[in-house]
């Protein structure tokens, strides 16, 4: 009888209050909570004038700037292997395993997505490495609105390794000329 009464009291205590809101009411615990600091979201601190980003921000790639970009990655086996992995992860669904434009979601591959070109068709205008990079990073800014943006998904060396891989697909399609 006494035990179940205690149990009831304990239950009422436990369910009535969230420990986090109660604990700081006890003076001894409160010292951690009440201190001179800026609470989350309390006061946004503007960055110091003249601050330059060391990560996260990048200049937009446009049709005008893309062609001038220099590919910093040599077409080594390591670069191509990585590029292949990135290609198969993001591009194959549309452009197809060998870049013929016949991936599973493309019209040519029986899927619903229209307008996917072959990446290896020698009759299409030849693209510079920078232009391929631009298509990967920001197809819309390149004036090519049909292709989704991948700059937020593919970062760093992966982008140029992918450029190298696309270039390799083209070379293979043309019999390594
Ligand atoms: C959702 C389908 C889709 C995916 C996924 C996709 N693309 Fe595209 N891609 C397109 C379409 C559609 C176009 C034609 C764009 C236009 O003309 O507006 C295109 C055009 C291109 C072109 C220009 C080809 C030319 O000759 O004009 C390149 C290069 C390219 N894509 C590379 C890639 C790479 C690399 C990936 C992987 C990151 C990729 N694409 C992923 C749909 C896709």
XYZ file of C-alpha atoms and ligand atoms in Angstrom:
220
model
C 0.000 0.000 0.000
C 2.698 2.447 1.049
C 4.865 1.312 -1.836
C 2.216 1.955 -4.451
C 1.530 5.396 -2.969
C 5.216 6.237 -3.356
C 5.149 4.920 -6.862
C 2.237 7.231 -7.669
C 4.054 10.221 -6.224
C 7.191 9.340 -8.156
C 5.203 8.928 -11.364
C 3.413 12.249 -10.871
C 6.769 13.943 -10.243
C 8.408 12.398 -13.269
C 5.645 13.102 -15.738
C 4.817 16.594 -14.487
C 8.050 18.276 -15.295
C 10.828 18.213 -17.784
C 14.067 17.899 -15.769
C 15.743 20.417 -18.028
C 13.356 23.176 -17.014
C 13.408 22.241 -13.356
C 17.071 21.644 -12.695
C 18.120 25.255 -13.170
C 15.598 26.396 -10.548
C 17.867 24.759 -7.995
C 20.396 27.454 -7.199
C 23.422 25.202 -7.294
C 22.709 23.973 -10.847
C 21.744 27.411 -12.086
C 25.341 28.633 -12.179
C 25.935 26.692 -15.388
C 22.879 28.065 -17.140
C 23.109 31.685 -16.065
C 26.420 32.921 -17.200
C 27.606 35.777 -19.328
C 27.323 34.282 -22.790
C 25.287 34.758 -25.939
C 22.360 32.356 -26.066
C 21.671 30.490 -29.278
C 19.899 32.796 -31.784
C 19.953 35.644 -29.227
C 22.118 38.052 -31.162
C 23.516 37.320 -34.619
C 27.078 38.573 -34.793
C 27.999 40.172 -38.124
C 31.402 39.163 -39.453
C 34.219 41.651 -39.034
C 34.533 44.002 -42.056
C 37.080 42.723 -44.547
C 36.582 39.071 -43.586
C 37.225 36.725 -46.496
C 35.717 33.235 -46.670
C 38.276 30.439 -46.395
C 35.737 27.750 -47.278
C 32.178 27.425 -48.476
C 31.965 30.353 -50.867
C 32.985 30.232 -54.495
C 32.672 32.410 -57.547
C 29.847 31.425 -59.890
C 30.847 29.655 -63.095
C 29.269 31.236 -66.147
C 29.542 30.612 -69.864
C 31.994 33.510 -70.085
C 34.291 32.346 -67.278
C 34.063 28.557 -67.745
C 36.213 28.304 -70.854
C 39.088 30.051 -69.085
C 39.228 27.576 -66.191
C 42.319 25.416 -66.107
C 41.921 21.764 -65.197
C 44.234 21.196 -62.206
C 43.889 17.390 -62.257
C 46.072 15.255 -64.469
C 44.256 12.388 -66.144
C 45.864 9.655 -64.056
C 44.353 6.249 -63.332
C 43.537 7.451 -59.830
C 41.697 10.500 -61.145
C 39.794 8.412 -63.697
C 38.797 5.813 -61.119
C 37.423 8.483 -58.860
C 35.728 10.186 -61.819
C 34.118 6.919 -62.809
C 32.687 6.503 -59.326
C 31.275 10.033 -59.357
C 29.894 9.549 -62.888
C 28.176 6.305 -61.972
C 26.737 7.883 -58.847
C 25.279 11.050 -60.419
C 25.387 11.037 -64.194
C 24.784 7.500 -65.421
C 21.036 7.645 -64.676
C 20.624 10.199 -67.461
C 23.652 10.062 -69.733
C 24.109 6.277 -69.646
C 27.085 4.104 -68.776
C 29.116 5.123 -71.843
C 27.733 8.670 -72.121
C 25.460 7.905 -75.075
C 22.512 9.759 -73.527
C 20.617 6.528 -72.918
C 20.553 6.199 -69.113
C 17.536 4.524 -67.491
C 15.617 7.781 -66.842
C 16.250 9.240 -70.320
C 13.754 8.957 -73.141
C 16.303 6.973 -75.120
C 16.643 4.547 -72.210
C 12.877 4.135 -71.824
C 12.488 6.693 -69.025
C 10.636 10.019 -68.805
C 13.444 12.610 -68.925
C 13.650 14.471 -72.265
C 16.475 16.285 -73.995
C 19.484 14.354 -72.671
C 22.323 14.618 -75.165
C 25.057 12.121 -75.861
C 28.311 13.223 -74.234
C 30.406 11.342 -76.766
C 28.835 12.359 -80.076
C 31.705 13.767 -82.197
C 29.267 15.847 -84.259
C 28.359 17.992 -81.208
C 30.503 21.082 -80.567
C 33.625 20.143 -78.633
C 33.522 21.437 -75.062
C 36.545 22.669 -73.140
C 37.326 21.060 -69.772
C 36.053 24.257 -68.151
C 32.741 24.086 -70.013
C 32.190 20.490 -68.868
C 33.085 21.628 -65.348
C 30.532 24.433 -65.672
C 27.826 21.969 -66.722
C 28.589 19.822 -63.672
C 28.600 22.712 -61.237
C 25.866 24.952 -62.553
C 24.143 23.914 -65.781
C 21.547 26.692 -65.460
C 24.141 29.442 -65.317
C 25.723 27.922 -68.399
C 22.430 28.662 -70.122
C 21.484 24.994 -70.230
C 18.335 24.864 -68.144
C 17.367 21.245 -68.707
C 20.103 19.686 -66.619
C 19.889 19.790 -62.801
C 22.597 21.410 -60.704
C 25.291 19.201 -59.210
C 27.622 21.814 -57.693
C 25.974 21.329 -54.325
C 26.568 17.582 -54.433
C 29.949 17.166 -56.130
C 32.825 19.047 -54.534
C 36.578 19.629 -54.727
C 38.722 17.345 -56.880
C 35.710 15.155 -57.620
C 34.517 17.750 -60.155
C 37.696 17.710 -62.196
C 38.112 13.950 -61.853
C 34.630 13.749 -63.358
C 35.651 16.090 -66.194
C 38.604 13.772 -66.856
C 36.306 10.760 -66.886
C 33.866 12.382 -69.340
C 36.840 13.253 -71.551
C 37.970 9.642 -71.359
C 34.522 8.394 -72.374
C 34.811 10.645 -75.433
C 38.268 9.344 -76.280
C 37.103 5.741 -75.920
C 34.077 6.418 -78.120
C 36.356 7.790 -80.839
C 38.742 4.873 -80.645
C 41.431 6.833 -78.797
C 42.207 9.201 -81.669
C 18.438 14.400 -64.781
C 19.190 14.036 -65.929
C 20.641 14.461 -66.001
C 21.651 14.127 -65.127
C 21.533 13.284 -63.867
C 22.855 14.694 -65.656
N 22.606 15.357 -66.809
Fe 23.952 16.240 -68.021
N 22.491 16.869 -69.243
C 21.146 16.615 -69.056
C 20.384 17.370 -70.033
C 18.865 17.362 -70.177
C 21.320 18.092 -70.793
C 21.031 19.106 -71.912
C 20.994 20.448 -71.191
C 20.365 21.567 -71.972
O 20.597 21.653 -73.189
O 19.665 22.397 -71.338
C 22.632 17.735 -70.280
C 23.834 18.229 -70.809
C 25.079 17.863 -70.362
C 26.334 18.285 -70.966
C 26.481 19.128 -72.236
C 26.598 18.175 -73.419
C 26.600 18.859 -74.760
O 27.196 18.300 -75.707
O 25.996 19.916 -74.900
C 27.334 17.740 -70.227
C 28.845 17.871 -70.459
C 26.713 16.987 -69.151
N 25.344 17.075 -69.268
C 27.404 16.293 -68.189
C 26.797 15.684 -67.098
C 27.532 15.120 -66.000
C 29.038 15.034 -65.900
C 26.595 14.656 -65.114
C 26.840 14.056 -63.744
C 27.168 15.006 -62.729
C 25.288 14.924 -65.664
N 25.453 15.559 -66.864
C 24.098 14.568 -65.065
C 20.579 15.793 -68.127
C 21.253 15.247 -67.050
